[in-house]
Short mmCIF file of C-alpha atoms in Angstrom, two decimals:
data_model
loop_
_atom_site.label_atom_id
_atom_site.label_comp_id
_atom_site.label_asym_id
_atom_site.label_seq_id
_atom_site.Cartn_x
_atom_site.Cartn_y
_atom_site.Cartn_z
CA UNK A 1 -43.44 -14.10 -14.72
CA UNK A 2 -44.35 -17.25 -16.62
CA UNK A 3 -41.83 -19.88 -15.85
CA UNK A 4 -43.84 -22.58 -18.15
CA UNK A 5 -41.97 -24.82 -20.85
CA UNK A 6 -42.72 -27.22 -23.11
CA UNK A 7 -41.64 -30.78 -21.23
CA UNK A 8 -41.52 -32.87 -24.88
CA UNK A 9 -38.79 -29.86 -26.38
CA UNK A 10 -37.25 -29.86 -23.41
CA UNK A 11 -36.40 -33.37 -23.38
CA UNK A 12 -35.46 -32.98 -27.32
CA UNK A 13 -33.02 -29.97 -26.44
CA UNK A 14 -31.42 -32.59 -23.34
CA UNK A 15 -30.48 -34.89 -25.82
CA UNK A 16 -29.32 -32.67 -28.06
CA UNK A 17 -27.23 -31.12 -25.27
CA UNK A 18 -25.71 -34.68 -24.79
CA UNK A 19 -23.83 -34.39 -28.29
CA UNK A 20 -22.94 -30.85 -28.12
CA UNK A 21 -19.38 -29.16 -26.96
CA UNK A 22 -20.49 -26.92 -23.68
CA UNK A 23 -18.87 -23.51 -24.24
CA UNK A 24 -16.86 -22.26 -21.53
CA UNK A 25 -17.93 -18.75 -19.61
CA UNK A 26 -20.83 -18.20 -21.28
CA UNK A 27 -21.59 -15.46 -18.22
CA UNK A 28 -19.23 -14.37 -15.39
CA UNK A 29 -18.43 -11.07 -13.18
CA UNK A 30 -15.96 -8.74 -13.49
CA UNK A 31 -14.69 -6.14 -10.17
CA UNK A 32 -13.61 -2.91 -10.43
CA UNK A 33 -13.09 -1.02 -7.52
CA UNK A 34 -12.52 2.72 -7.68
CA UNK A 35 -10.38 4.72 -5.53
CA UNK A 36 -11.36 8.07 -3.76
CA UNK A 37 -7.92 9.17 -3.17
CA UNK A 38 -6.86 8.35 -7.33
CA UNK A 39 -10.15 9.08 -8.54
CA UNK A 40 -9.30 6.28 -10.73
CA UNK A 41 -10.20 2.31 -11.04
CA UNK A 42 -8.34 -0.19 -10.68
CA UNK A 43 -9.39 -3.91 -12.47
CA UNK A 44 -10.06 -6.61 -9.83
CA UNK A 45 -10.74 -9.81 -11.82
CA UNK A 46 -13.24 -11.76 -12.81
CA UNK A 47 -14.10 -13.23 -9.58
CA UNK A 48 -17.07 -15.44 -10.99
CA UNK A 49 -16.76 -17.50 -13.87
CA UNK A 50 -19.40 -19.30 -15.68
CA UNK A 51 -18.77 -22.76 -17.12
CA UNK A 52 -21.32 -24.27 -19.73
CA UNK A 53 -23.72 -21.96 -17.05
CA UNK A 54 -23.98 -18.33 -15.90
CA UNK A 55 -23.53 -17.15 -12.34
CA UNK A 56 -26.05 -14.40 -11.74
CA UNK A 57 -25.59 -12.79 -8.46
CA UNK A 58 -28.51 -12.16 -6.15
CA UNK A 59 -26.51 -8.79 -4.79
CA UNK A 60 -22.98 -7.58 -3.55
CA UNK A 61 -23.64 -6.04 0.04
CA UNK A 62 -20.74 -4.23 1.96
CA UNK A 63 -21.20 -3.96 6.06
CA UNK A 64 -17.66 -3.27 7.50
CA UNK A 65 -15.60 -5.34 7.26
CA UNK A 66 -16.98 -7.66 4.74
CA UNK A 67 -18.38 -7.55 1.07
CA UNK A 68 -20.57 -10.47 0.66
CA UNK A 69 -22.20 -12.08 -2.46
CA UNK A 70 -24.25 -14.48 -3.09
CA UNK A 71 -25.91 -16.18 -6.78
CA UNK A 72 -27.48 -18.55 -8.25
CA UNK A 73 -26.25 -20.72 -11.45
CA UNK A 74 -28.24 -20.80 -14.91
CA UNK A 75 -27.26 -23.88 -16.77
CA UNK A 76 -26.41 -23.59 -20.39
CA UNK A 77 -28.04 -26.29 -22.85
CA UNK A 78 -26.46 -25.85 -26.23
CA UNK A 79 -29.07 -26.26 -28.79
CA UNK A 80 -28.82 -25.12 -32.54
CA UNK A 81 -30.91 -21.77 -31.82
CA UNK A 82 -28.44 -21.15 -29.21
CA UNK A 83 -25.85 -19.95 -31.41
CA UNK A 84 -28.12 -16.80 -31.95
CA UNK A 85 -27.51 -13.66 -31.04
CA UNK A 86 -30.82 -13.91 -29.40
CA UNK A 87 -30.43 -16.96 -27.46
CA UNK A 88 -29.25 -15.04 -23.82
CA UNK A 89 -32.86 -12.96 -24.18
CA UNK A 90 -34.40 -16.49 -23.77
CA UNK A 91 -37.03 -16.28 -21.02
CA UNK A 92 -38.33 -19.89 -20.97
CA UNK A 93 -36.39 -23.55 -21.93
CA UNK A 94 -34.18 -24.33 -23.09
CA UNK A 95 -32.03 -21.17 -21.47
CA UNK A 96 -35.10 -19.91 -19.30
CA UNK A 97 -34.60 -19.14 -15.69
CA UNK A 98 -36.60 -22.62 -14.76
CA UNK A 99 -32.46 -23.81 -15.71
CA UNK A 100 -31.28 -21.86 -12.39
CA UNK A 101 -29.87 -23.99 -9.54
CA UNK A 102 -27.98 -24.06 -6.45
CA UNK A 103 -27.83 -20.60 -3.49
CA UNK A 104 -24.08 -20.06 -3.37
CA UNK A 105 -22.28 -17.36 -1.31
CA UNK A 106 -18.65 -15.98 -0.75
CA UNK A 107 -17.42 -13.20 1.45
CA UNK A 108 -14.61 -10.49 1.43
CA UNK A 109 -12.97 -8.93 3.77
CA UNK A 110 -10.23 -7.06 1.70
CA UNK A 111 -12.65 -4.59 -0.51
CA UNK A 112 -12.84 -7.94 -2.57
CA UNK A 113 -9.65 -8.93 -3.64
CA UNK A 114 -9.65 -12.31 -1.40
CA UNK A 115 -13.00 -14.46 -1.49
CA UNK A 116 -14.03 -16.69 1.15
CA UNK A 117 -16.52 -19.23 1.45
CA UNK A 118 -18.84 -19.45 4.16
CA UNK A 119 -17.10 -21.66 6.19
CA UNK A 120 -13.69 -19.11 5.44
CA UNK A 121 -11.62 -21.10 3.59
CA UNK A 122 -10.36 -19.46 0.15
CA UNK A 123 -11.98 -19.77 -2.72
CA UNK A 124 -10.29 -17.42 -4.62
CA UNK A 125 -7.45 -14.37 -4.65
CA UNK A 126 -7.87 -11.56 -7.30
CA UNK A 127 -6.07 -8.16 -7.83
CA UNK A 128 -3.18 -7.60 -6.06
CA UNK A 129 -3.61 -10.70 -4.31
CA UNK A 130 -3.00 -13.04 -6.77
CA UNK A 131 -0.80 -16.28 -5.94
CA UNK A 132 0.52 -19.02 -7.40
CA UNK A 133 -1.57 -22.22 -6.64
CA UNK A 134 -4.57 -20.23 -5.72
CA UNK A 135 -7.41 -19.75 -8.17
CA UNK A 136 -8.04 -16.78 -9.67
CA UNK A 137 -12.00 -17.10 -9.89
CA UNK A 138 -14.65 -18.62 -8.50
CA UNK A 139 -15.57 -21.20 -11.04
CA UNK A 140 -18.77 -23.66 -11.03
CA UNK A 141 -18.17 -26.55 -7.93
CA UNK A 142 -15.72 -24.58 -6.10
CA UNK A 143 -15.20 -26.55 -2.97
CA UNK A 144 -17.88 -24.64 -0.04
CA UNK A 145 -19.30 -21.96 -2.17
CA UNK A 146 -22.52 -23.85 -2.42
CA UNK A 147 -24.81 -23.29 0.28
CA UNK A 148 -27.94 -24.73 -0.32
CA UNK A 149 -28.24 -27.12 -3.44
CA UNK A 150 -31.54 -26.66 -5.04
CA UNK A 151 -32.34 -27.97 -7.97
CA UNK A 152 -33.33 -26.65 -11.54
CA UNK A 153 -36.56 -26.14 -12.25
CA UNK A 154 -37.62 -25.03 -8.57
CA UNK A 155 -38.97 -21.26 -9.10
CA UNK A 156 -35.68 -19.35 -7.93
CA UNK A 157 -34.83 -16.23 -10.27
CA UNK A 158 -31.75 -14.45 -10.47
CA UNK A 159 -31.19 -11.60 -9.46
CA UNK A 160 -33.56 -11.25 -6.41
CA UNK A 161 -32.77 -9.85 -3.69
CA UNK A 162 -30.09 -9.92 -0.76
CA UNK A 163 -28.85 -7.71 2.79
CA UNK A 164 -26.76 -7.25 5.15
CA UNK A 165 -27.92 -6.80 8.54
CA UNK A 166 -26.41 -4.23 11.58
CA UNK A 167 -25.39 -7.43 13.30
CA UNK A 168 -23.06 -8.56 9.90
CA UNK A 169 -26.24 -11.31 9.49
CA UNK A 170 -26.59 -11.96 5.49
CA UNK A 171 -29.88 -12.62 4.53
CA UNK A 172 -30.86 -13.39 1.13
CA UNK A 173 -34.70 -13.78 -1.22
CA UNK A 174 -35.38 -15.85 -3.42
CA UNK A 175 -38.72 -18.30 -4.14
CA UNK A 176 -38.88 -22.25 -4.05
CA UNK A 177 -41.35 -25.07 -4.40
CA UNK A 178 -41.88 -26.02 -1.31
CA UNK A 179 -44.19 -29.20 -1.57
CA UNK A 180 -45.39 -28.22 -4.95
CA UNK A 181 -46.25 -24.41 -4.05
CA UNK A 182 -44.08 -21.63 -4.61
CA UNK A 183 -42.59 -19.95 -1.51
CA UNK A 184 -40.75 -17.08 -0.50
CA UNK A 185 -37.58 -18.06 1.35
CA UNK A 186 -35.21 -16.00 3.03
CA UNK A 187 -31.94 -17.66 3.21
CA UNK A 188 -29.78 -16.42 6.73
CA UNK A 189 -26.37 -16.61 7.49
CA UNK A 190 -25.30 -15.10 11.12
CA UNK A 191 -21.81 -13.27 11.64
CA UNK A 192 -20.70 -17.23 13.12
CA UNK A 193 -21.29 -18.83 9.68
CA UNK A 194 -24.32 -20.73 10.71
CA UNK A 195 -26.84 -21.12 7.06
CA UNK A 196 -30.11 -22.08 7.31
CA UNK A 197 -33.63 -21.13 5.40
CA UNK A 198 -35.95 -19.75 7.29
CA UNK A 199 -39.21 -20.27 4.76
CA UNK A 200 -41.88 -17.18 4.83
CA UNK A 201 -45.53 -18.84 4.88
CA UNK A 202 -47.47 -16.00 4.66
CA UNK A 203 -45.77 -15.14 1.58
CA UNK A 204 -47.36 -17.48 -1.30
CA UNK A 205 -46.85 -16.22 -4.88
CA UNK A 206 -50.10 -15.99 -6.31
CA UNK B 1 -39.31 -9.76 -14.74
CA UNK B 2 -35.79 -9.46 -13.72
CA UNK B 3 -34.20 -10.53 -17.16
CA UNK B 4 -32.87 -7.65 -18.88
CA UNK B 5 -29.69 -9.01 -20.09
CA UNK B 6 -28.84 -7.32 -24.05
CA UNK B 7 -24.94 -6.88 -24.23
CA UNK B 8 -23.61 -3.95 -25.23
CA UNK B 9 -20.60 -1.79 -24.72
CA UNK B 10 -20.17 0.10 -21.31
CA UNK B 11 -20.95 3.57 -21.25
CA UNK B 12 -20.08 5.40 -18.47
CA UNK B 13 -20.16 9.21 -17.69
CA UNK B 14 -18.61 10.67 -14.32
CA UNK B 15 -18.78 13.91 -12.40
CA UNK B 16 -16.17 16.35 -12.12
CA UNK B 17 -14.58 16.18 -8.90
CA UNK B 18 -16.60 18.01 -5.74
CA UNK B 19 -20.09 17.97 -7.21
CA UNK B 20 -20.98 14.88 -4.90
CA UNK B 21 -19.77 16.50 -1.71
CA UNK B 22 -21.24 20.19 -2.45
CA UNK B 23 -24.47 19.31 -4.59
CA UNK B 24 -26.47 22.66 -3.90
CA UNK B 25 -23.23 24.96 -5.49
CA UNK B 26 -23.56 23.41 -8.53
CA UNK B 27 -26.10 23.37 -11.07
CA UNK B 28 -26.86 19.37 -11.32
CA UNK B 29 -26.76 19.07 -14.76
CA UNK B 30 -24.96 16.99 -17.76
CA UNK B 31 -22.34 19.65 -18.26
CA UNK B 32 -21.16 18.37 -14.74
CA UNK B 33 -20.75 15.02 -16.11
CA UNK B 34 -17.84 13.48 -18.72
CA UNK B 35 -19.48 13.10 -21.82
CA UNK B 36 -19.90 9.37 -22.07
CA UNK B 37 -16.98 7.03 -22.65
CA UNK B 38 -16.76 3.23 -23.45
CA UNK B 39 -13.56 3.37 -20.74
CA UNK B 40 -13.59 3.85 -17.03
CA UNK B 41 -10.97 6.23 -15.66
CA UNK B 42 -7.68 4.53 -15.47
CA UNK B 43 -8.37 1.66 -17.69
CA UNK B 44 -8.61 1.97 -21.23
CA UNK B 45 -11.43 0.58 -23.22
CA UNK B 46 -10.80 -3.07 -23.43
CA UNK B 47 -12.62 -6.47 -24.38
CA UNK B 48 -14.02 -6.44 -20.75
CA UNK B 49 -15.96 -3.36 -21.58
CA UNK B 50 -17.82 -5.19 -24.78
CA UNK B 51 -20.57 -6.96 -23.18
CA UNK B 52 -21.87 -5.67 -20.08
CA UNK B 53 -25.21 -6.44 -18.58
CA UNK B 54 -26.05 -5.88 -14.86
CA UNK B 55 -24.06 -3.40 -13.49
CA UNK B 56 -23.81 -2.29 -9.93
CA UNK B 57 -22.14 0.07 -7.70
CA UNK B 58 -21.69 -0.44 -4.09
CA UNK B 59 -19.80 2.12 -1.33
CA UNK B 60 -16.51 0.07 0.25
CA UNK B 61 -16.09 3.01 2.90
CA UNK B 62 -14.87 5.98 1.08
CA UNK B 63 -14.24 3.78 -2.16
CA UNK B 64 -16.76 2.42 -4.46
CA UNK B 65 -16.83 -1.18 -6.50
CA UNK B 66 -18.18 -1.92 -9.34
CA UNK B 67 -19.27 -5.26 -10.49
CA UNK B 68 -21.15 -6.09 -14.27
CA UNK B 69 -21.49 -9.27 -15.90
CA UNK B 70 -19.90 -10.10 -19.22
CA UNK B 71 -20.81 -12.76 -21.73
CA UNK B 72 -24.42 -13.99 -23.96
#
């Protein structure tokens, strides 16, 4: 796909971004999870929430005991055009995919009513586990659920791909610039929490 | 090209119970099927179920989850 933009409208849009109001949860995910002894679903919550961005999740993998996730941000410039009912279809700036940023990554090991960040600590308690004091979402800048901070206009997508592996190892796709030349990168996080990308050479996007 | 977001209601259809565990005694058509709804069972429609884009199913064990995204 063509990930091309015009840098001079880009710059206008910026600046007209700098005088607009962000709207809040533009994008975010909602959880259902369906019961086979009710046959009926019950409403999790909206365990991601978008601020002035959308999350866009690369997957949702299960391998006993945990669910994992993991997504990408798309940052939200408001812009006149924007108000459209168009605007989300946008496939290059200002609301193109060049705007995603940032590998983040949560876990579950309660069929996704509690979500963890890599290093374990909570980021968030839906459904049934709810509690006072505890959010209720993931939101944008939640302390840990960042993994690898890569900036906009770098070559990831959304919605690529992710796995889990027979060993509880999360692996996840997704493409960078990697001294000016797009890569594909598998991400890997072992069962201990260890993250680190492993970068695919032999895989150049022509 | 992985951008197909375009809002829209949820529809959603879903077998009668037993089809998925005895496949070849049925016939494998629609008629098995709900006609489609803008609800999921147990949940009446709501404003959750007005813009969805992305869904996905994944098996929890013997349950399933479902996870969409909502918003432009």
């Amino acid at each position: 796909m063509s990930t091309s933009f015009n840098l001079t409208s880009l710059t206008t849009y910026y600046n007209l971004a700098n005088k607009a109001v962000f709207r809040a949860g533009l994008g975010s995910d909602i959880l259902y999870r369906y019961s086979s002894t009710t046959h009926q679903y019950v409403c999790l919550g909206q365990y991601l929430t978008g601020i002035s961005n959308s999350p866009y999740i690369s997957g949702l993998d299960y391998r006993h005991p945990r669910i994992h996730v993991s997504w990408c941000y798309r940052n939200f410039i408001q812009f006149p055009a924007s108000t459209s009912s168009e605007a989300h279809k946008q496939q290059a700036g200002p609301n193109g995919p060049e705007n995603n940023y940032d590998l983040n990554y949560a876990f579950s090991e309660d069929k996704g009513e509690t979500w963890k960040s890599s290093d374990g600590s909570v980021l968030a308690k839906v459904g049934s586990k709810e509690e006072k004091g505890v959010e209720t979402t993931i939101k944008p800048c939640a302390d840990g659920a960042r993994v690898f901070k890569i900036p906009m206009h770098s070559g990831i997508l959304n919605q690529e791909g992710q796995a889990v592996d027979l060993e509880g190892g999360f692996w996840a796709l997704n493409r960078e610039k990697v001294e000016g030349e797009q890569k594909w990168i598998a991400y890997y996080r072992d069962v201990a929490g260890r993250i680190f990308p492993s970068y695919c050479t032999h895989c150049t996007d022509s | 090209m992985r951008d197909i977001d375009s809002p829209d209601r949820l529809r959603f259809r879903i077998s009668g119970l037993g089809l998925a565990d005895a496949p070849s005694t049925h016939t494998w058509d629609a008629s098995e099927f709900t006609a489609t709804q803008n609800f999921l069972p147990g949940i009446p429609a709501n404003h959750l179920m007005k813009e969805v884009t992305y869904p996905r199913f994944v098996n929890i064990d013997d349950d399933l989850l479902l996870t969409y995204r909502i918003g432009q």
